[in-house]
XYZ file of C-alpha atoms in Angstrom:
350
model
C 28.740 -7.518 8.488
C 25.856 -9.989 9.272
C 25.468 -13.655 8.243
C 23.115 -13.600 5.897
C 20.977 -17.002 4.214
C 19.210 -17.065 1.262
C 16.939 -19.889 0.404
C 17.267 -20.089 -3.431
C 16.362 -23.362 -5.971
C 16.199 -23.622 -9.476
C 13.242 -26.179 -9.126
C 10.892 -23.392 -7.877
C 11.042 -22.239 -11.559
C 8.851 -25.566 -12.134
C 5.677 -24.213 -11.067
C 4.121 -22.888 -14.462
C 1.808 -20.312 -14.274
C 1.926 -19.600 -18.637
C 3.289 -17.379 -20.814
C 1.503 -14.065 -19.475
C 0.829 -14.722 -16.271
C 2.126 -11.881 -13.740
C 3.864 -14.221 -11.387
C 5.953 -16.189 -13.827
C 9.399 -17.939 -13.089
C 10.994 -14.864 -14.714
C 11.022 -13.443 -11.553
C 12.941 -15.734 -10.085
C 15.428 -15.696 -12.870
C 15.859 -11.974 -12.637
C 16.656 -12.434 -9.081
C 18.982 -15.312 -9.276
C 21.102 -13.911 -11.568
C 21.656 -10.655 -9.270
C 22.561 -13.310 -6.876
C 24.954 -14.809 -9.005
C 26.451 -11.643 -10.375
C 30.359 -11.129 -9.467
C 29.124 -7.899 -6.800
C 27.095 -10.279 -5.088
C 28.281 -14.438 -5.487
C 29.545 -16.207 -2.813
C 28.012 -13.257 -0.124
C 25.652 -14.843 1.282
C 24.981 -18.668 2.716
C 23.218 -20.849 0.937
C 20.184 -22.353 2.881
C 18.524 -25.697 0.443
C 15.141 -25.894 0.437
C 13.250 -29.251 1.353
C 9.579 -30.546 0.891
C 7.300 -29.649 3.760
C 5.668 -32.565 5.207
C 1.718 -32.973 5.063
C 1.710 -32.591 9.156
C 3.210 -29.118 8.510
C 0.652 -27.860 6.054
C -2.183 -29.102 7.966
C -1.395 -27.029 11.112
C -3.094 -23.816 8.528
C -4.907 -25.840 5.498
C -7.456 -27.834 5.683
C -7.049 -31.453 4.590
C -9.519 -31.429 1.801
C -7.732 -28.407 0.839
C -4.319 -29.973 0.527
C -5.636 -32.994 -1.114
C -7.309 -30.552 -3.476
C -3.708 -29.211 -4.555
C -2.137 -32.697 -4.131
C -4.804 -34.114 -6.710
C -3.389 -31.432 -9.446
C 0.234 -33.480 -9.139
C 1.429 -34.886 -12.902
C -2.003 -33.717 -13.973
C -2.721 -30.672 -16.866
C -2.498 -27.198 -16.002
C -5.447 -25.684 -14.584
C -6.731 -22.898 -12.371
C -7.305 -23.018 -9.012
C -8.916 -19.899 -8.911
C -9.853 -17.058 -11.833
C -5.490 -15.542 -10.616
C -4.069 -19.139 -9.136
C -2.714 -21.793 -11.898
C -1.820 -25.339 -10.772
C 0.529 -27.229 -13.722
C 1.927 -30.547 -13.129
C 4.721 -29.926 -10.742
C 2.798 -26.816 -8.794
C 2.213 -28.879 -5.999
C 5.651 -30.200 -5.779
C 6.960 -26.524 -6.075
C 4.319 -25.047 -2.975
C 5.685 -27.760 -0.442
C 9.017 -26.905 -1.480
C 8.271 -23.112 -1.105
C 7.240 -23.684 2.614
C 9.345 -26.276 3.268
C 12.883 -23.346 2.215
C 11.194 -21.137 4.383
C 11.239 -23.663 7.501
C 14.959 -24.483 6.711
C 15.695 -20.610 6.542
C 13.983 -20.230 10.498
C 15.595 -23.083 11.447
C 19.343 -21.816 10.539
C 18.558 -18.555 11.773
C 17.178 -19.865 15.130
C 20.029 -22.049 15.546
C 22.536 -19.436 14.936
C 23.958 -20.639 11.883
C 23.236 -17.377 10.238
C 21.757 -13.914 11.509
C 19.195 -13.254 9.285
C 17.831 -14.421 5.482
C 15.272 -13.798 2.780
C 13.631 -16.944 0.740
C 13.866 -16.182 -2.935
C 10.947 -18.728 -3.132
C 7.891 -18.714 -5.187
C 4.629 -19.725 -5.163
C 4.076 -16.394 -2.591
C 1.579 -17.252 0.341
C -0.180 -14.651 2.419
C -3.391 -14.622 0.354
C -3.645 -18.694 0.561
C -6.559 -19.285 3.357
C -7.169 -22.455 5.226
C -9.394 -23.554 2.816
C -8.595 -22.171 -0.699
C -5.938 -20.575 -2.976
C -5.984 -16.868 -3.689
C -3.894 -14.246 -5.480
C -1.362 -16.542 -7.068
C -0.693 -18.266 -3.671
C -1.490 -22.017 -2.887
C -0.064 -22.772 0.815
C 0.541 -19.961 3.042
C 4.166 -20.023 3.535
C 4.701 -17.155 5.796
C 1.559 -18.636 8.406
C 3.135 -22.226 8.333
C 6.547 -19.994 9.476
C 4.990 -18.997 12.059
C 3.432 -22.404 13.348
C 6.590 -24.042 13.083
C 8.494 -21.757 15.141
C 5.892 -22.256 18.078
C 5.510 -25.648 17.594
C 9.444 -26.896 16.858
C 11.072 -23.797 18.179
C 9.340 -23.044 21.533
C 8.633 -19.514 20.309
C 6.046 -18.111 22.382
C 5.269 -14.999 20.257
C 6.267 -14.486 16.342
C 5.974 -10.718 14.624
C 4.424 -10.760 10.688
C 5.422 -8.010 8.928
C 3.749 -7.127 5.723
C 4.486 -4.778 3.051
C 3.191 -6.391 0.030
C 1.058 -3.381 -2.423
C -2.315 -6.335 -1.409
C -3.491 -7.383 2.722
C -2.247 -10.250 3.597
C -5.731 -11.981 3.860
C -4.813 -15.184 4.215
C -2.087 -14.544 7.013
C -4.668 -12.012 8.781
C -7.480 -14.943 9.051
C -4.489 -17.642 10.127
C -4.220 -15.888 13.067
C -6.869 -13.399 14.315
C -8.015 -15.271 17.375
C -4.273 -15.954 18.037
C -2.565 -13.430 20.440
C 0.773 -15.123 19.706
C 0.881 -13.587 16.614
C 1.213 -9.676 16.374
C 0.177 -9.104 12.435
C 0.513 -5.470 10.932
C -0.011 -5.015 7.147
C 0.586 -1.807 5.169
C -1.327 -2.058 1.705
C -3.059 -0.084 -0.790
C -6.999 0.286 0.008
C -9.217 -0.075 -2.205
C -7.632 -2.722 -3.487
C -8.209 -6.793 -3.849
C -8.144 -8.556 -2.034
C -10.784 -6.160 -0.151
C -9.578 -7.028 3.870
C -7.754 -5.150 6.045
C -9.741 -2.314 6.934
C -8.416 -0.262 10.259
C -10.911 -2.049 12.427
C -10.389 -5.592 11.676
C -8.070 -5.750 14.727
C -8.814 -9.645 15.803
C -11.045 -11.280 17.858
C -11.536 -11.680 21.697
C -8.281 -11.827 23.434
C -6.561 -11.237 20.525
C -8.403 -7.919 20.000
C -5.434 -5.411 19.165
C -2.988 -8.188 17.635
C -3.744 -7.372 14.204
C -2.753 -3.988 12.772
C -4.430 -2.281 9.779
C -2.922 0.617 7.758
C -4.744 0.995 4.779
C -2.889 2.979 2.207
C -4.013 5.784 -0.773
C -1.451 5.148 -4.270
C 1.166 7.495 -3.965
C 2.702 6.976 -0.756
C 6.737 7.519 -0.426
C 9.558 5.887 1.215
C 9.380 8.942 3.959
C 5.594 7.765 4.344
C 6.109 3.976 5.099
C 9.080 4.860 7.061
C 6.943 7.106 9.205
C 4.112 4.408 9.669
C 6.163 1.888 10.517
C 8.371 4.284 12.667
C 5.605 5.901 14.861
C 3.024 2.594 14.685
C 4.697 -0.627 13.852
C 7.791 -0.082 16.276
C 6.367 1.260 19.610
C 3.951 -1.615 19.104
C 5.942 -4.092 17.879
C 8.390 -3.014 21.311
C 5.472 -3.957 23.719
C 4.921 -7.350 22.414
C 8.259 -8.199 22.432
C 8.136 -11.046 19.594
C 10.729 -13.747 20.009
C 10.809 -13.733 16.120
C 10.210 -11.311 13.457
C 8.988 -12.607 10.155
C 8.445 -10.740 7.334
C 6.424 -11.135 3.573
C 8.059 -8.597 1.188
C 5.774 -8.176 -1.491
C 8.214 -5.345 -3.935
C 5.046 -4.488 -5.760
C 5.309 -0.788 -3.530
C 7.779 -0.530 -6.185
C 7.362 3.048 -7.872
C 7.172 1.164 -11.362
C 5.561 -1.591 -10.700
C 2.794 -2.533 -12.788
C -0.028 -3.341 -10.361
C 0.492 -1.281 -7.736
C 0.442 2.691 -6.849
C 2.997 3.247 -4.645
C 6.580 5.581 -4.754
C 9.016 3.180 -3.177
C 12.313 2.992 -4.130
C 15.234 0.272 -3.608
C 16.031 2.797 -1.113
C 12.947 2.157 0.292
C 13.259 -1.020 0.921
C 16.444 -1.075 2.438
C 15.248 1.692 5.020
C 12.389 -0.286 5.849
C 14.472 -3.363 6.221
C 17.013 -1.228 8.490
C 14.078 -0.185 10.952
C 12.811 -3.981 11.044
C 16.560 -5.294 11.748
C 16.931 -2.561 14.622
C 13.758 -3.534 15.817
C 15.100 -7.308 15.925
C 18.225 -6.485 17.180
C 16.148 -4.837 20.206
C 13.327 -7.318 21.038
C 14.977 -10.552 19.837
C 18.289 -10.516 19.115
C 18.238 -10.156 15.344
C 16.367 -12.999 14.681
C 14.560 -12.167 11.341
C 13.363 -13.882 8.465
C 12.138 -12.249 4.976
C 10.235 -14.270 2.228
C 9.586 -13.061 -1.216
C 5.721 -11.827 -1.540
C 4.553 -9.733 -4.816
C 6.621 -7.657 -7.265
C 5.951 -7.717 -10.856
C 8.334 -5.041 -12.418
C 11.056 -7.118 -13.070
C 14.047 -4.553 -12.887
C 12.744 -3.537 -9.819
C 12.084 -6.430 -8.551
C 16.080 -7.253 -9.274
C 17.301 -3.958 -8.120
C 15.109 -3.797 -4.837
C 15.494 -7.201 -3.694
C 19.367 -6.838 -4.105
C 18.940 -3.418 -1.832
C 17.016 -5.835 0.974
C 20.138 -8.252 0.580
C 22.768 -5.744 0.770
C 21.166 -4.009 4.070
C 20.694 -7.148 5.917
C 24.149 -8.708 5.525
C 25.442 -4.624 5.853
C 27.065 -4.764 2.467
C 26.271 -1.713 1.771
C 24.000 0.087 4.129
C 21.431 2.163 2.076
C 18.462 1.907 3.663
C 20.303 3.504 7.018
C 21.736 6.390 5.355
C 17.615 7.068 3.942
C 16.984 7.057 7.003
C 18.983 9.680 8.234
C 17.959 12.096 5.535
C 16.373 14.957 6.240
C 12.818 14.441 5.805
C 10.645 16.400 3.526
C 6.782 17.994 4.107
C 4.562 15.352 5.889
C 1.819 13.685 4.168
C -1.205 15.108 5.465
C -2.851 11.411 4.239
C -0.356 9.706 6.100
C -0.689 11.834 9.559
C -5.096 11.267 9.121
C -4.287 7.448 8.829
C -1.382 7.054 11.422
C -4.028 9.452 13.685
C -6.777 6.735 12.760
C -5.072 3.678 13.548
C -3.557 4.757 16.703
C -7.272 5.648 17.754
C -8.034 2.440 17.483
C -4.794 0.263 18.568
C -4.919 3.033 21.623
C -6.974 0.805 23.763
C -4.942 -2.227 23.030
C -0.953 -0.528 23.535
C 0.234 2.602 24.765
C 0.836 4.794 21.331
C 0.431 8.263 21.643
């Protein structure tokens, strides 16, 4: 069995986005409770969260930007954007979302556990430098990745993102930055309207962003074959020192915005090929924060399968793995045969 963290505060239930909004604290309820549940209490350590400082935001947002979100403190609820709500404590509730995620790196870099997921909310990777987006105000996944570079002497950090929307936010953090190694999988057409195969970064870091645009429908076999045959022999040649990773569980075969066919089975298997990938390029060191997910079951049920396979509870996403597969996705192989095309000048991927 691993050590396991998990980042998890009741005060993150403080940012109200209203009664029908999508990303309500009811998600983090839902989740809690599995936590809590006699299968699952007392199996996992508990990392608190803290307030991230103004220094720390700044190395992604802008200043006018975080005074723009720091102005909304104490103040009436209002929108940020037509999808992003600010009520009095949001801004509060976004430093502390960072700021769990920083404590979760730092106990995982210092050995005090071997892996962890941040069951933290507001989500991040659509938040840019200069703006809020898609129900995210600070980016917490981007500042991750900052602060392990500029507190951890990490020379090169892996984002992983599997959220059903790009990652916009994390994508334009970092696309002149070949530190970073970002590779999204995410349904296309779809907002936020980025990640198209040839966005692959700019001057040297030409190659260090990774596309796949997906059609609805894909299967656990499918991501498990893009991230087998693309992420991984990529992922291998830039040898991160870190792997960090925004699980958005709206790939979820119910869930209410999205297309997709993945099951909690699908999540552990694609958590079981990131932890062998960590376990090969950086000894284990990986770090999962909670993106999208909106059916609230499966939102439960899947994020209790991501749990289970990192501590090696109970190790479903392996045996998926190992089943035999079924007929490819003839989709799947034009895409996979599309993005290799154009990562091909940039790694060896055959």
């Amino acid at each position: 069995m691993k050590t396991t963290g998990i980042v998890r505060d009741d005060r993150y239930m403080n940012h109200d986005t209203g009664a029908y909004h999508v990303e309500s604290a009811k998600r983090l309820e839902v989740i809690y409770e599995m936590v809590d549940a006699n299968d699952m209490k007392d199996k996992f350590k508990l990392i608190p969260a803290r307030f991230a400082t103004k220094e720390e935001i700044l190395w992604i947002h802008e200043p006018h930007y975080y005074e723009r979100i720091e102005s909304t403190k104490g103040k009436p609820a209002r929108r940020l954007d037509f999808d992003t709500v600010a009520s009095p404590e949001s801004f509060d509730v976004a430093l502390l979302a960072v700021g769990g995620l920083l404590n979760l790196v730092d106990s995982v870099t210092e050995g005090k556990i071997d892996n962890g997921f941040a069951l933290i909310r507001p989500p991040g990777h659509h938040a840019e430098r200069d703006r809020s987006a898609g129900f995210c105000i600070f980016n917490n996944i981007a500042i991750a990745a900052e602060y392990l570079k500029k507190r951890k002497d990490m020379k090169k950090v892996l984002i992983v993102d599997w959220d059903l929307h790009h990652g916009n936010g994390t994508q334009h953090s970092f696309f002149d930055d070949n530190s970073i190694l970002y590779f999204s999988t995410h349904q296309s057409p779809f907002y936020p309207g980025t990640g198209n195969i040839k966005e692959i970064g700019y001057d040297e870091a030409k190659g260090f962003t990774v596309n796949v645009p997906l059609s609805p429908g894909c299967s656990n076999e499918d991501f498990f074959r893009i991230y087998e045959e693309i992420l991984v022999p990529i992922a291998k040649q830039f040898s991160p020192d870190f792997i960090l990773v925004s699980a958005g569980f709206d790939i979820y075969y119910q869930d209410p915005l999205g297309g997709m066919q993945v099951t909690e089975e699908g999540f552990a298997g694609l958590t079981r090929i990131l932890m062998d990938l960590a376990n090969e390029v950086c000894n284990g060191k990986l770090a999962i924060t909670l993106e999208g997910g909106y059916n609230l079951e499966g939102l439960k049920s899947s994020v209790k399968a991501v749990l289970n396979e990192l501590a090696e509870i109970d190790v479903k996403g392996k045996k998926e793995l190992e089943k035999k597969r079924g007929n490819k996705n003839r989709f799947v192989d034009d895409i996979i045969k599309r993005v290799k095309d154009v990562q091909k000048e940039f790694w060896s991927i055959n």
